[in-house]
Amino acid sequence: NVNRPVPVLVDMGRLGGSAFVHHWAIAYRIANGRVYLGNCSRNPSPTESQFLSAWQSPALPYGFNHCGVYF
């Protein structure tokens, strides 16, 4: 909403990478039903539903689907 990049912890297996490998990607844009990720070469622009699936990974303990917003 404030046009800032946001670090997000995602399950790379849900974005086309190795299963149960978690990675901090940088979400820098959401447009046309896609989330654009920097530092994520496997799937740099997943659909919103793919992103939410990777972000809400059941392999992470409850409460570990993190993101960080810094001003």
PDB file of N, CA and C in Angstrom, residues 15-66:
ATOM      1  N   LEU A  15       6.963 -22.635  -5.065  1.00  0.00           N
ATOM      2  CA  LEU A  15       7.213 -21.703  -6.166  1.00  0.00           C
ATOM      3  C   LEU A  15       8.071 -22.334  -7.254  1.00  0.00           C
ATOM      4  N   GLY A  16       8.207 -23.663  -7.234  1.00  0.00           N
ATOM      5  CA  GLY A  16       8.940 -24.359  -8.279  1.00  0.00           C
ATOM      6  C   GLY A  16      10.338 -24.787  -7.909  1.00  0.00           C
ATOM      7  N   GLY A  17      10.760 -24.543  -6.680  1.00  0.00           N
ATOM      8  CA  GLY A  17      12.099 -24.935  -6.232  1.00  0.00           C
ATOM      9  C   GLY A  17      12.051 -26.218  -5.426  1.00  0.00           C
ATOM     10  N   SER A  18      13.054 -26.430  -4.627  1.00  0.00           N
ATOM     11  CA  SER A  18      13.136 -27.621  -3.778  1.00  0.00           C
ATOM     12  C   SER A  18      12.120 -27.539  -2.650  1.00  0.00           C
ATOM     13  N   ALA A  19      11.489 -28.667  -2.369  1.00  0.00           N
ATOM     14  CA  ALA A  19      10.475 -28.726  -1.319  1.00  0.00           C
ATOM     15  C   ALA A  19      11.084 -28.453   0.052  1.00  0.00           C
ATOM     16  N   PHE A  20      10.350 -27.768   0.877  1.00  0.00           N
ATOM     17  CA  PHE A  20      10.700 -27.472   2.270  1.00  0.00           C
ATOM     18  C   PHE A  20      11.976 -26.648   2.415  1.00  0.00           C
ATOM     19  N   VAL A  21      12.325 -25.909   1.375  1.00  0.00           N
ATOM     20  CA  VAL A  21      13.432 -24.956   1.448  1.00  0.00           C
ATOM     21  C   VAL A  21      12.791 -23.580   1.576  1.00  0.00           C
ATOM     22  N   HIS A  22      13.096 -22.886   2.644  1.00  0.00           N
ATOM     23  CA  HIS A  22      12.496 -21.582   2.883  1.00  0.00           C
ATOM     24  C   HIS A  22      13.499 -20.485   2.585  1.00  0.00           C
ATOM     25  N   HIS A  23      12.980 -19.372   2.091  1.00  0.00           N
ATOM     26  CA  HIS A  23      13.847 -18.322   1.576  1.00  0.00           C
ATOM     27  C   HIS A  23      13.197 -16.958   1.829  1.00  0.00           C
ATOM     28  N   TRP A  24      14.023 -15.977   2.164  1.00  0.00           N
ATOM     29  CA  TRP A  24      13.543 -14.604   2.285  1.00  0.00           C
ATOM     30  C   TRP A  24      13.639 -13.956   0.918  1.00  0.00           C
ATOM     31  N   ALA A  25      12.499 -13.742   0.289  1.00  0.00           N
ATOM     32  CA  ALA A  25      12.429 -13.018  -0.978  1.00  0.00           C
ATOM     33  C   ALA A  25      11.960 -11.592  -0.678  1.00  0.00           C
ATOM     34  N   ILE A  26      12.053 -10.725  -1.665  1.00  0.00           N
ATOM     35  CA  ILE A  26      11.624  -9.343  -1.495  1.00  0.00           C
ATOM     36  C   ILE A  26      10.425  -9.088  -2.408  1.00  0.00           C
ATOM     37  N   ALA A  27       9.260  -8.886  -1.807  1.00  0.00           N
ATOM     38  CA  ALA A  27       8.065  -8.524  -2.579  1.00  0.00           C
ATOM     39  C   ALA A  27       8.138  -7.022  -2.836  1.00  0.00           C
ATOM     40  N   TYR A  28       8.199  -6.641  -4.110  1.00  0.00           N
ATOM     41  CA  TYR A  28       8.359  -5.222  -4.417  1.00  0.00           C
ATOM     42  C   TYR A  28       7.210  -4.639  -5.232  1.00  0.00           C
ATOM     43  N   ARG A  29       6.308  -5.509  -5.695  1.00  0.00           N
ATOM     44  CA  ARG A  29       5.177  -5.002  -6.473  1.00  0.00           C
ATOM     45  C   ARG A  29       4.071  -6.045  -6.514  1.00  0.00           C
ATOM     46  N   ILE A  30       2.828  -5.596  -6.490  1.00  0.00           N
ATOM     47  CA  ILE A  30       1.670  -6.455  -6.700  1.00  0.00           C
ATOM     48  C   ILE A  30       0.844  -5.786  -7.788  1.00  0.00           C
ATOM     49  N   ALA A  31       0.658  -6.502  -8.913  1.00  0.00           N
ATOM     50  CA  ALA A  31      -0.095  -5.931 -10.029  1.00  0.00           C
ATOM     51  C   ALA A  31      -0.627  -7.047 -10.910  1.00  0.00           C
ATOM     52  N   ASN A  32      -1.806  -6.836 -11.463  1.00  0.00           N
ATOM     53  CA  ASN A  32      -2.398  -7.767 -12.422  1.00  0.00           C
ATOM     54  C   ASN A  32      -2.464  -9.197 -11.897  1.00  0.00           C
ATOM     55  N   GLY A  33      -2.741  -9.360 -10.596  1.00  0.00           N
ATOM     56  CA  GLY A  33      -2.888 -10.686 -10.013  1.00  0.00           C
ATOM     57  C   GLY A  33      -1.577 -11.411  -9.754  1.00  0.00           C
ATOM     58  N   ARG A  34      -0.464 -10.693  -9.800  1.00  0.00           N
ATOM     59  CA  ARG A  34       0.846 -11.295  -9.566  1.00  0.00           C
ATOM     60  C   ARG A  34       1.596 -10.531  -8.481  1.00  0.00           C
ATOM     61  N   VAL A  35       2.455 -11.271  -7.764  1.00  0.00           N
ATOM     62  CA  VAL A  35       3.336 -10.679  -6.765  1.00  0.00           C
ATOM     63  C   VAL A  35       4.744 -10.759  -7.337  1.00  0.00           C
ATOM     64  N   TYR A  36       5.404  -9.638  -7.454  1.00  0.00           N
ATOM     65  CA  TYR A  36       6.743  -9.593  -8.041  1.00  0.00           C
ATOM     66  C   TYR A  36       7.780  -9.685  -6.929  1.00  0.00           C
ATOM     67  N   LEU A  37       8.675 -10.674  -7.062  1.00  0.00           N
ATOM     68  CA  LEU A  37       9.655 -10.982  -6.027  1.00  0.00           C
ATOM     69  C   LEU A  37      11.075 -10.762  -6.531  1.00  0.00           C
ATOM     70  N   GLY A  38      11.832  -9.991  -5.794  1.00  0.00           N
ATOM     71  CA  GLY A  38      13.258  -9.873  -6.047  1.00  0.00           C
ATOM     72  C   GLY A  38      13.961 -10.947  -5.238  1.00  0.00           C
ATOM     73  N   ASN A  39      15.164 -11.321  -5.655  1.00  0.00           N
ATOM     74  CA  ASN A  39      15.945 -12.322  -4.936  1.00  0.00           C
ATOM     75  C   ASN A  39      15.241 -13.680  -4.948  1.00  0.00           C
ATOM     76  N   CYS A  40      14.546 -13.974  -6.051  1.00  0.00           N
ATOM     77  CA  CYS A  40      13.787 -15.223  -6.167  1.00  0.00           C
ATOM     78  C   CYS A  40      13.807 -15.658  -7.636  1.00  0.00           C
ATOM     79  N   SER A  41      14.848 -16.358  -8.026  1.00  0.00           N
ATOM     80  CA  SER A  41      15.021 -16.690  -9.441  1.00  0.00           C
ATOM     81  C   SER A  41      14.098 -17.802  -9.937  1.00  0.00           C
ATOM     82  N   ARG A  42      13.583 -18.646  -9.074  1.00  0.00           N
ATOM     83  CA  ARG A  42      12.745 -19.775  -9.505  1.00  0.00           C
ATOM     84  C   ARG A  42      11.404 -19.338 -10.068  1.00  0.00           C
ATOM     85  N   ASN A  43      10.766 -18.397  -9.439  1.00  0.00           N
ATOM     86  CA  ASN A  43       9.457 -17.926  -9.880  1.00  0.00           C
ATOM     87  C   ASN A  43       9.324 -16.475  -9.436  1.00  0.00           C
ATOM     88  N   PRO A  44       9.913 -15.544 -10.185  1.00  0.00           N
ATOM     89  CA  PRO A  44       9.955 -14.157  -9.741  1.00  0.00           C
ATOM     90  C   PRO A  44       8.627 -13.409  -9.798  1.00  0.00           C
ATOM     91  N   SER A  45       7.603 -14.014 -10.413  1.00  0.00           N
ATOM     92  CA  SER A  45       6.302 -13.331 -10.447  1.00  0.00           C
ATOM     93  C   SER A  45       5.158 -14.341 -10.344  1.00  0.00           C
ATOM     94  N   PRO A  46       5.037 -14.990  -9.168  1.00  0.00           N
ATOM     95  CA  PRO A  46       3.950 -15.958  -8.997  1.00  0.00           C
ATOM     96  C   PRO A  46       2.594 -15.254  -8.960  1.00  0.00           C
ATOM     97  N   THR A  47       1.544 -16.024  -9.227  1.00  0.00           N
ATOM     98  CA  THR A  47       0.209 -15.474  -9.048  1.00  0.00           C
ATOM     99  C   THR A  47       0.002 -15.203  -7.558  1.00  0.00           C
ATOM    100  N   GLU A  48      -1.001 -14.410  -7.250  1.00  0.00           N
ATOM    101  CA  GLU A  48      -1.277 -14.122  -5.836  1.00  0.00           C
ATOM    102  C   GLU A  48      -1.576 -15.405  -5.069  1.00  0.00           C
ATOM    103  N   SER A  49      -2.309 -16.336  -5.673  1.00  0.00           N
ATOM    104  CA  SER A  49      -2.628 -17.580  -4.961  1.00  0.00           C
ATOM    105  C   SER A  49      -1.384 -18.445  -4.770  1.00  0.00           C
ATOM    106  N   GLN A  50      -0.476 -18.491  -5.752  1.00  0.00           N
ATOM    107  CA  GLN A  50       0.780 -19.228  -5.578  1.00  0.00           C
ATOM    108  C   GLN A  50       1.610 -18.599  -4.457  1.00  0.00           C
ATOM    109  N   PHE A  51       1.672 -17.273  -4.457  1.00  0.00           N
ATOM    110  CA  PHE A  51       2.432 -16.582  -3.416  1.00  0.00           C
ATOM    111  C   PHE A  51       1.861 -16.878  -2.035  1.00  0.00           C
ATOM    112  N   LEU A  52       0.551 -16.760  -1.886  1.00  0.00           N
ATOM    113  CA  LEU A  52      -0.068 -17.010  -0.576  1.00  0.00           C
ATOM    114  C   LEU A  52       0.162 -18.435  -0.115  1.00  0.00           C
ATOM    115  N   SER A  53       0.133 -19.382  -1.041  1.00  0.00           N
ATOM    116  CA  SER A  53       0.416 -20.775  -0.698  1.00  0.00           C
ATOM    117  C   SER A  53       1.846 -20.928  -0.186  1.00  0.00           C
ATOM    118  N   ALA A  54       2.801 -20.265  -0.848  1.00  0.00           N
ATOM    119  CA  ALA A  54       4.207 -20.344  -0.438  1.00  0.00           C
ATOM    120  C   ALA A  54       4.445 -19.594   0.868  1.00  0.00           C
ATOM    121  N   TRP A  55       3.753 -18.495   1.064  1.00  0.00           N
ATOM    122  CA  TRP A  55       3.930 -17.685   2.265  1.00  0.00           C
ATOM    123  C   TRP A  55       3.294 -18.340   3.483  1.00  0.00           C
ATOM    124  N   GLN A  56       2.195 -19.047   3.275  1.00  0.00           N
ATOM    125  CA  GLN A  56       1.483 -19.711   4.366  1.00  0.00           C
ATOM    126  C   GLN A  56       1.867 -21.182   4.451  1.00  0.00           C
ATOM    127  N   SER A  57       3.104 -21.482   4.189  1.00  0.00           N
ATOM    128  CA  SER A  57       3.607 -22.851   4.156  1.00  0.00           C
ATOM    129  C   SER A  57       3.289 -23.631   5.432  1.00  0.00           C
ATOM    130  N   PRO A  58       2.657 -24.807   5.297  1.00  0.00           N
ATOM    131  CA  PRO A  58       2.398 -25.624   6.486  1.00  0.00           C
ATOM    132  C   PRO A  58       3.673 -26.246   7.062  1.00  0.00           C
ATOM    133  N   ALA A  59       4.782 -26.179   6.324  1.00  0.00           N
ATOM    134  CA  ALA A  59       6.044 -26.724   6.828  1.00  0.00           C
ATOM    135  C   ALA A  59       6.646 -25.822   7.904  1.00  0.00           C
ATOM    136  N   LEU A  60       6.205 -24.578   7.967  1.00  0.00           N
ATOM    137  CA  LEU A  60       6.683 -23.664   8.994  1.00  0.00           C
ATOM    138  C   LEU A  60       5.759 -23.734  10.201  1.00  0.00           C
ATOM    139  N   PRO A  61       6.288 -23.638  11.397  1.00  0.00           N
ATOM    140  CA  PRO A  61       5.428 -23.613  12.584  1.00  0.00           C
ATOM    141  C   PRO A  61       4.470 -22.423  12.531  1.00  0.00           C
ATOM    142  N   TYR A  62       3.316 -22.554  13.172  1.00  0.00           N
ATOM    143  CA  TYR A  62       2.329 -21.482  13.200  1.00  0.00           C
ATOM    144  C   TYR A  62       2.979 -20.182  13.671  1.00  0.00           C
ATOM    145  N   GLY A  63       2.692 -19.132  12.955  1.00  0.00           N
ATOM    146  CA  GLY A  63       3.249 -17.831  13.301  1.00  0.00           C
ATOM    147  C   GLY A  63       4.538 -17.501  12.585  1.00  0.00           C
ATOM    148  N   PHE A  64       5.064 -18.423  11.781  1.00  0.00           N
ATOM    149  CA  PHE A  64       6.319 -18.187  11.080  1.00  0.00           C
ATOM    150  C   PHE A  64       6.145 -17.770   9.636  1.00  0.00           C
ATOM    151  N   ASN A  65       4.930 -17.477   9.226  1.00  0.00           N
ATOM    152  CA  ASN A  65       4.742 -16.929   7.876  1.00  0.00           C
ATOM    153  C   ASN A  65       4.925 -15.417   7.989  1.00  0.00           C
ATOM    154  N   HIS A  66       6.175 -15.018   8.044  1.00  0.00           N
ATOM    155  CA  HIS A  66       6.554 -13.649   8.369  1.00  0.00           C
ATOM    156  C   HIS A  66       6.707 -12.760   7.138  1.00  0.00           C
TER     157      HIS A  66
END
